[in-house]
Amino acid sequence: LGLARSMDRDRHETILRGGDPATDHDPRVQHRERRRTMRRIHGMVWLLWIWLATRVDGNDLDRIRWERYACDGRERNASQTCVERDESLSRWMRRQMRSPRYAALSCYVDKSAAKHYATTQVPWLKAPETLAIYNNGTIPQLKRKEMPPSYALKSTHGSNLVMLVTNGYIYKGNAGRLYKNQFLTRRKITKIGMLFLRTCKQCRREVQYRNVQRAVLVEEFLGTGLPVAYKVHVMSGDVVALDLDYFVVTNSTTGHARNRVKRIVERDATALSAQFAHRGCSSLQQQPPVHAMELLFHAARQLASGFRYLRADFFWFNASWYFGELTLSPQAGVGRMDLWFGQKFLAKIGYCAQVMTNYP
C-alpha cells in the first residue's frame, strides 16, 4: 500500500511538470522510487525475522542449548571411577564432583539442555514447555514478556534456585519450608532473576556446574497445586531407590508448607521393583499405577545409561510422566546418603580391583 501511494505521488509530480507519466522517466524520480522500495523491503524482512523469532518453541530452545555443549555420549562412560578402599557413597560422590572429568558433564546438569537429552533418549517422555531463556544481556526483557498465570522461574546452573509464580504471588523455598510471599511486580521478579544469574554456590564445590552457561529458565507450571517430585536413584543400570519429595501445607491461610521426603528402598534386595514402589506411593493423593511405575523406572534406566550413579527427577501429571532434571551428586554428597546405601549398593557402582577381595 505504501509503495502504491509513492508511485501515485511520483506520477502526480510528473503531470505537474507537464510530462507524460507513461513515457517520462525522470532519473531523480526513479532513484527516489528505488530507495523507497528498498526501505520497505528491509522493513518487511525485519518484521518477518521478529515473527520467526517469536515462533521458536521450547523444544528448539532446549535443542539449541544442548548443541552448545560437545556431548556425544562417550563422556558418560569415562567420567565416574570405581569405589576405593573404605569409601562410603558420600565420600565417593565428593571425590567425583571434584574431579576434572566431571567438567565434561555440564550438558547433563544444565536444566534446559537436559530436557532435550531426556526427550531424545526417551521419545514418549514429556517435559515442561520452555517459555523463555534469559542471560545477563537479555534478562531485562523479562519485565515485558507475556507470561501465563502460573510459571516456574529457575536457574540452569544450580539447585535450590527455583521460584514458583502464580498470578504474581511467588512460592520460594527456605530451609525446607515453602512459603507464599506477598504479590510481586514483574520488575521485582526480574531482579530476582538477576540474582539467580549471579548466584552459583555449586560452581565452587561441584565441577560439573562450572562450565554450565548461566541462564534463567522460564517454563510452564504443571498443575495448580504444589508438585510431587519422583526422584529415582540409578546405579549401574538398576533402580535402587525412589524418593518422594512433596509438600504438606501447614497453614492454609498464609500458604506455608513443609517439605517432606519419603525414601523407598528394598532392604533385602539390590534393586527396587515397580510393585514395591507402587505400594510405597499409597499415601499420595494421585498414586501412579503399577505400569506407570514400570515406565518410570524404564525411563530412568535409559537416562542413566553409561553412568555408574545418576538421579533422575520426574513429575506425574495428567496420567503422564514429565522430566524434571538430572543430578550427579544429590545434596553435594552429604553423609545421610550412607544411612540408606551400604556396601551391597556400592558393589553395584563397582569396587576397584585392589579392594574386591575385601568385599566378596
Short mmCIF file of C-alpha atoms in Angstrom, two decimals:
data_model
loop_
_atom_site.label_atom_id
_atom_site.label_comp_id
_atom_site.label_asym_id
_atom_site.label_seq_id
_atom_site.Cartn_x
_atom_site.Cartn_y
_atom_site.Cartn_z
CA LEU A 1 0.00 0.00 0.00
CA GLY A 2 2.84 2.41 0.79
CA LEU A 3 4.59 1.51 -2.46
CA ALA A 4 1.42 2.17 -4.46
CA ARG A 5 1.00 5.56 -2.78
CA SER A 6 4.59 6.55 -3.60
CA MET A 7 4.05 5.57 -7.25
CA ASP A 8 0.89 7.68 -7.41
CA ARG A 9 2.79 10.59 -5.89
CA ASP A 10 5.58 10.30 -8.48
CA ARG A 11 3.01 10.10 -11.30
CA HIS A 12 1.32 13.23 -9.94
CA GLU A 13 4.66 15.09 -9.83
CA THR A 14 5.30 14.14 -13.46
CA ILE A 15 1.93 15.51 -14.53
CA LEU A 16 2.63 18.79 -12.70
CA ARG A 17 5.90 19.15 -14.63
CA GLY A 18 3.91 18.85 -17.87
CA GLY A 19 5.23 15.42 -18.81
CA ASP A 20 3.54 12.18 -19.74
CA PRO A 21 3.52 9.57 -16.91
CA ALA A 22 3.66 6.74 -19.48
CA THR A 23 6.76 8.00 -21.34
CA ASP A 24 8.54 10.42 -18.98
CA HIS A 25 11.18 8.65 -16.85
CA ASP A 26 12.91 11.21 -14.66
CA PRO A 27 16.13 9.69 -13.16
CA ARG A 28 15.52 11.53 -9.91
CA VAL A 29 12.04 10.08 -9.62
CA GLN A 30 13.32 6.59 -10.42
CA HIS A 31 16.12 6.88 -7.85
CA ARG A 32 13.72 8.08 -5.18
CA GLU A 33 11.33 5.26 -6.04
CA ARG A 34 14.08 2.65 -5.73
CA ARG A 35 15.12 3.97 -2.32
CA ARG A 36 11.56 3.88 -1.03
CA THR A 37 11.13 0.34 -2.34
CA MET A 38 14.33 -0.86 -0.64
CA ARG A 39 13.33 0.73 2.66
CA ARG A 40 10.00 -1.05 2.57
CA ILE A 41 11.63 -4.36 1.67
CA HIS A 42 14.06 -4.01 4.58
CA GLY A 43 11.18 -3.27 6.94
CA MET A 44 9.28 -6.32 5.75
CA VAL A 45 12.35 -8.54 6.22
CA TRP A 46 12.84 -7.17 9.75
CA LEU A 47 9.19 -7.84 10.68
CA LEU A 48 9.47 -11.35 9.24
CA TRP A 49 12.58 -12.02 11.34
CA ILE A 50 10.82 -10.84 14.51
CA TRP A 51 7.83 -13.06 13.71
CA LEU A 52 10.04 -16.11 13.18
CA ALA A 53 11.96 -15.41 16.41
CA THR A 54 8.76 -15.34 18.41
CA ARG A 55 7.60 -18.58 16.79
CA VAL A 56 10.52 -20.62 18.22
CA ASP A 57 9.04 -23.16 20.61
CA GLY A 58 10.50 -24.53 23.82
CA ASN A 59 11.87 -27.68 22.20
CA ASP A 60 14.00 -25.62 19.84
CA LEU A 61 15.32 -23.54 22.74
CA ASP A 62 16.36 -26.69 24.61
CA ARG A 63 17.92 -28.18 21.47
CA ILE A 64 19.93 -25.05 20.79
CA ARG A 65 21.06 -25.08 24.39
CA TRP A 66 22.16 -28.74 24.11
CA GLU A 67 24.11 -28.13 20.89
CA ARG A 68 26.28 -25.56 22.65
CA TYR A 69 27.95 -28.39 24.55
CA ALA A 70 30.20 -31.03 23.00
CA CYS A 71 28.41 -34.07 24.42
CA ASP A 72 28.29 -37.22 22.30
CA GLY A 73 27.73 -39.92 24.95
CA ARG A 74 31.33 -41.06 25.38
CA GLU A 75 31.86 -38.76 28.37
CA ARG A 76 29.31 -40.75 30.39
CA ASN A 77 31.42 -43.92 30.30
CA ALA A 78 34.68 -42.27 31.37
CA SER A 79 33.55 -39.66 33.90
CA GLN A 80 32.91 -41.76 37.02
CA THR A 81 35.50 -44.06 38.59
CA CYS A 82 35.28 -47.11 40.86
CA VAL A 83 34.87 -47.17 44.64
CA GLU A 84 38.12 -47.18 46.58
CA ARG A 85 39.00 -48.93 49.85
CA ASP A 86 36.87 -47.97 52.89
CA GLU A 87 34.98 -45.39 50.86
CA SER A 88 31.32 -44.63 51.51
CA LEU A 89 28.84 -43.38 48.93
CA SER A 90 29.03 -39.78 50.16
CA ARG A 91 32.83 -39.77 50.05
CA TRP A 92 32.73 -41.32 46.57
CA MET A 93 30.34 -38.58 45.39
CA ARG A 94 32.53 -35.83 46.81
CA ARG A 95 35.60 -37.28 45.12
CA GLN A 96 33.79 -37.49 41.80
CA MET A 97 32.34 -33.99 41.84
CA ARG A 98 35.81 -32.52 42.46
CA SER A 99 37.40 -34.47 39.62
CA PRO A 100 38.24 -32.63 36.36
CA ARG A 101 36.45 -35.39 34.45
CA TYR A 102 33.13 -34.06 35.71
CA ALA A 103 33.68 -30.86 33.72
CA ALA A 104 32.56 -32.75 30.59
CA LEU A 105 29.15 -33.48 32.15
CA SER A 106 27.88 -29.91 32.17
CA CYS A 107 25.34 -30.67 29.44
CA TYR A 108 23.54 -33.14 31.71
CA VAL A 109 23.15 -30.81 34.69
CA ASP A 110 22.06 -27.83 32.58
CA LYS A 111 18.32 -27.86 33.26
CA SER A 112 17.43 -26.70 29.76
CA ALA A 113 19.84 -28.90 27.81
CA ALA A 114 18.95 -31.92 29.95
CA LYS A 115 15.33 -31.69 28.79
CA HIS A 116 16.44 -32.13 25.19
CA TYR A 117 18.62 -35.08 26.21
CA ALA A 118 15.75 -36.71 28.11
CA THR A 119 13.13 -36.32 25.38
CA THR A 120 15.63 -37.59 22.79
CA GLN A 121 16.65 -40.66 24.79
CA VAL A 122 13.05 -41.46 25.78
CA PRO A 123 10.74 -40.20 22.99
CA TRP A 124 7.49 -40.83 24.89
CA LEU A 125 8.72 -38.82 27.90
CA LYS A 126 7.29 -35.32 28.19
CA ALA A 127 8.92 -32.18 29.57
CA PRO A 128 7.53 -28.83 30.76
CA GLU A 129 7.47 -26.33 27.93
CA THR A 130 10.30 -23.82 27.95
CA LEU A 131 8.76 -20.37 27.66
CA ALA A 132 11.96 -18.33 27.58
CA ILE A 133 15.66 -18.41 28.45
CA TYR A 134 17.44 -15.27 29.61
CA ASN A 135 21.10 -14.47 30.18
CA ASN A 136 22.83 -11.37 31.57
CA GLY A 137 22.15 -9.39 28.41
CA THR A 138 18.52 -10.34 27.86
CA ILE A 139 17.18 -10.64 31.42
CA PRO A 140 15.62 -7.11 31.33
CA GLN A 141 13.21 -8.43 28.68
CA LEU A 142 11.52 -10.50 31.39
CA LYS A 143 9.70 -7.36 32.52
CA ARG A 144 7.81 -7.16 29.21
CA LYS A 145 7.47 -10.86 28.40
CA GLU A 146 3.90 -12.11 28.16
CA MET A 147 3.52 -14.97 30.66
CA PRO A 148 0.76 -17.40 31.59
CA PRO A 149 -0.88 -17.00 35.02
CA SER A 150 1.41 -19.68 36.53
CA TYR A 151 5.02 -20.42 35.62
CA ALA A 152 8.31 -21.51 37.18
CA LEU A 153 11.49 -19.45 37.26
CA LYS A 154 14.71 -21.40 37.81
CA SER A 155 18.42 -21.20 37.12
CA THR A 156 20.11 -23.59 34.71
CA HIS A 157 23.36 -23.76 36.66
CA GLY A 158 22.46 -24.77 40.22
CA SER A 159 19.97 -26.23 42.64
CA ASN A 160 17.57 -24.57 45.12
CA LEU A 161 17.26 -21.60 42.76
CA VAL A 162 13.61 -22.13 41.87
CA MET A 163 10.66 -19.78 42.23
CA LEU A 164 7.03 -20.68 41.53
CA VAL A 165 4.85 -17.77 40.40
CA THR A 166 1.04 -17.91 40.50
CA ASN A 167 -0.87 -14.76 39.50
CA GLY A 168 2.01 -12.59 40.69
CA TYR A 169 2.40 -14.35 44.05
CA ILE A 170 5.59 -16.33 44.48
CA TYR A 171 6.40 -19.52 46.31
CA LYS A 172 10.03 -19.83 47.36
CA GLY A 173 11.80 -22.43 49.44
CA ASN A 174 13.78 -21.59 52.56
CA ALA A 175 15.33 -24.17 54.92
CA GLY A 176 12.97 -26.93 53.89
CA ARG A 177 9.86 -24.72 54.00
CA LEU A 178 7.83 -23.31 51.18
CA TYR A 179 6.08 -20.06 51.94
CA LYS A 180 3.92 -17.73 49.92
CA ASN A 181 5.22 -14.20 49.73
CA GLN A 182 3.29 -11.06 49.00
CA PHE A 183 2.41 -10.01 45.49
CA LEU A 184 5.48 -9.07 43.45
CA THR A 185 5.56 -6.93 40.34
CA ARG A 186 7.29 -8.12 37.20
CA ARG A 187 10.12 -5.67 37.89
CA LYS A 188 10.87 -7.31 41.25
CA ILE A 189 10.64 -10.78 39.72
CA THR A 190 13.19 -9.66 37.13
CA LYS A 191 15.53 -8.55 39.91
CA ILE A 192 15.25 -12.00 41.48
CA GLY A 193 16.16 -13.48 38.09
CA MET A 194 19.25 -11.26 38.00
CA LEU A 195 20.15 -12.56 41.46
CA PHE A 196 19.84 -16.13 40.16
CA LEU A 197 22.33 -15.31 37.41
CA ARG A 198 24.90 -14.03 39.92
CA THR A 199 24.46 -16.95 42.34
CA CYS A 200 26.27 -20.24 41.81
CA LYS A 201 27.26 -21.90 45.07
CA GLN A 202 27.63 -25.27 43.35
CA CYS A 203 30.26 -23.85 40.97
CA ARG A 204 32.81 -23.76 43.80
CA ARG A 205 32.50 -27.32 45.06
CA GLU A 206 30.95 -29.21 42.11
CA VAL A 207 32.99 -29.22 38.91
CA GLN A 208 30.07 -30.17 36.65
CA TYR A 209 28.42 -26.79 37.26
CA ARG A 210 31.46 -24.65 36.43
CA ASN A 211 31.12 -24.92 32.66
CA VAL A 212 27.35 -24.53 32.60
CA GLN A 213 26.34 -21.41 30.72
CA ARG A 214 24.46 -19.34 33.28
CA ALA A 215 20.90 -18.50 32.36
CA VAL A 216 17.43 -18.17 33.83
CA LEU A 217 14.87 -20.65 32.56
CA VAL A 218 11.14 -19.87 32.48
CA GLU A 219 8.95 -22.92 31.99
CA GLU A 220 5.32 -23.86 32.39
CA PHE A 221 3.93 -24.74 35.80
CA LEU A 222 2.39 -28.22 35.91
CA GLY A 223 -0.97 -28.28 37.65
CA THR A 224 -2.36 -25.86 40.18
CA GLY A 225 -1.01 -27.24 43.45
CA LEU A 226 2.46 -27.92 44.78
CA PRO A 227 4.09 -30.65 42.66
CA VAL A 228 5.34 -34.04 43.87
CA ALA A 229 8.80 -34.96 42.60
CA TYR A 230 9.70 -38.61 41.97
CA LYS A 231 13.48 -38.87 42.33
CA VAL A 232 14.87 -42.15 41.03
CA HIS A 233 18.34 -43.33 42.08
CA VAL A 234 20.04 -45.50 39.44
CA MET A 235 23.30 -47.41 39.98
CA SER A 236 24.91 -49.20 37.04
CA GLY A 237 21.63 -49.61 35.21
CA ASP A 238 19.48 -50.72 38.17
CA VAL A 239 16.95 -48.64 40.10
CA VAL A 240 17.88 -48.90 43.78
CA ALA A 241 15.67 -46.26 45.46
CA LEU A 242 12.85 -43.81 44.92
CA ASP A 243 12.44 -40.51 46.77
CA LEU A 244 9.04 -38.86 47.06
CA ASP A 245 9.63 -35.13 47.52
CA TYR A 246 6.39 -33.35 48.38
CA PHE A 247 4.99 -30.51 50.49
CA VAL A 248 2.45 -30.57 53.28
CA VAL A 249 0.54 -27.31 53.84
CA THR A 250 0.88 -26.32 57.49
CA ASN A 251 -1.12 -23.08 57.34
CA SER A 252 -3.86 -22.75 54.74
CA THR A 253 -4.30 -19.05 55.46
CA THR A 254 -0.73 -17.95 54.79
CA GLY A 255 0.13 -20.76 52.40
CA HIS A 256 3.08 -22.05 54.42
CA ALA A 257 4.12 -25.59 53.52
CA ARG A 258 6.63 -28.04 54.96
CA ASN A 259 8.84 -30.20 52.80
CA ARG A 260 8.72 -33.97 53.28
CA VAL A 261 10.91 -36.63 51.69
CA LYS A 262 9.99 -40.32 51.75
CA ARG A 263 12.62 -42.78 50.56
CA ILE A 264 11.50 -46.16 49.24
CA VAL A 265 14.22 -48.84 49.36
CA GLU A 266 14.03 -52.63 49.46
CA ARG A 267 16.43 -53.56 52.23
CA ASP A 268 16.71 -57.21 51.25
CA ALA A 269 17.24 -56.59 47.53
CA THR A 270 19.81 -54.78 45.44
CA ALA A 271 17.19 -53.40 43.04
CA LEU A 272 13.81 -51.74 43.58
CA SER A 273 10.78 -53.30 41.91
CA ALA A 274 7.90 -51.33 40.45
CA GLN A 275 5.36 -53.20 42.60
CA PHE A 276 7.18 -52.33 45.83
CA ALA A 277 7.49 -48.68 44.77
CA HIS A 278 3.80 -48.58 43.89
CA ARG A 279 2.86 -49.71 47.39
CA GLY A 280 5.16 -47.06 48.86
CA CYS A 281 3.24 -44.32 47.00
CA SER A 282 -0.10 -45.26 48.55
CA SER A 283 -0.10 -42.16 50.79
CA LEU A 284 -0.18 -39.77 47.82
CA GLN A 285 -3.41 -38.24 46.58
CA GLN A 286 -2.57 -39.20 42.98
CA GLN A 287 -0.92 -42.60 43.12
CA PRO A 288 0.57 -43.74 39.79
CA PRO A 289 -0.47 -47.27 38.74
CA VAL A 290 1.96 -50.16 38.58
CA HIS A 291 2.51 -49.93 34.82
CA ALA A 292 3.29 -46.23 35.22
CA MET A 293 5.98 -47.06 37.77
CA GLU A 294 7.44 -49.56 35.32
CA LEU A 295 7.58 -46.84 32.67
CA LEU A 296 9.20 -44.51 35.18
CA PHE A 297 11.96 -47.00 36.01
CA HIS A 298 12.50 -47.74 32.31
CA ALA A 299 12.94 -44.03 31.56
CA ALA A 300 15.36 -43.60 34.48
CA ARG A 301 17.47 -46.54 33.29
CA GLN A 302 17.57 -45.11 29.77
CA LEU A 303 18.74 -41.71 31.00
CA ALA A 304 21.36 -43.25 33.31
CA SER A 305 22.90 -45.34 30.54
CA GLY A 306 26.69 -45.15 30.87
CA PHE A 307 26.67 -43.67 34.38
CA ARG A 308 27.70 -45.56 37.50
CA TYR A 309 25.33 -43.37 39.51
CA LEU A 310 22.65 -40.89 38.49
CA ARG A 311 19.47 -39.48 39.98
CA ALA A 312 16.67 -38.56 37.60
CA ASP A 313 13.70 -36.45 38.72
CA PHE A 314 10.20 -36.74 37.26
CA PHE A 315 6.66 -35.42 37.80
CA TRP A 316 3.35 -37.27 37.42
CA PHE A 317 0.74 -35.04 35.80
CA ASN A 318 -2.37 -35.84 33.73
CA ALA A 319 -1.51 -39.58 33.65
CA SER A 320 1.88 -38.84 32.05
CA TRP A 321 5.46 -38.60 33.20
CA TYR A 322 7.26 -35.27 32.85
CA PHE A 323 11.01 -34.89 33.09
CA GLY A 324 12.47 -32.67 35.80
CA GLU A 325 16.27 -32.71 35.98
CA LEU A 326 19.38 -34.89 36.35
CA THR A 327 21.60 -34.88 39.43
CA LEU A 328 25.05 -36.44 39.78
CA SER A 329 25.71 -35.57 43.42
CA PRO A 330 22.49 -35.10 45.42
CA GLN A 331 22.88 -32.66 48.32
CA ALA A 332 26.56 -32.34 47.42
CA GLY A 333 27.29 -35.84 48.77
CA VAL A 334 26.17 -35.37 52.37
CA GLY A 335 26.57 -38.16 54.90
CA ARG A 336 22.87 -39.05 55.22
CA MET A 337 23.16 -41.00 51.94
CA ASP A 338 25.26 -43.57 53.78
CA LEU A 339 22.36 -44.47 56.08
CA TRP A 340 20.46 -45.97 53.17
CA PHE A 341 23.11 -47.19 50.73
CA GLY A 342 25.58 -49.66 52.21
CA GLN A 343 28.21 -51.94 50.76
CA LYS A 344 25.82 -54.00 48.65
CA PHE A 345 24.79 -50.85 46.78
CA LEU A 346 28.38 -49.69 46.45
CA ALA A 347 29.17 -53.04 44.84
CA LYS A 348 26.74 -52.12 42.08
CA ILE A 349 28.76 -48.99 41.38
CA GLY A 350 31.87 -51.16 41.24
CA TYR A 351 34.80 -51.58 43.60
CA CYS A 352 38.32 -51.09 42.37
CA ALA A 353 40.34 -54.24 41.66
CA GLN A 354 42.58 -53.89 44.71
CA VAL A 355 39.64 -53.89 47.14
CA MET A 356 37.44 -56.53 45.53
CA THR A 357 38.87 -59.22 47.83
CA ASN A 358 37.73 -57.34 50.93
CA TYR A 359 34.07 -57.24 49.81
CA PRO A 360 33.08 -60.56 48.23
#
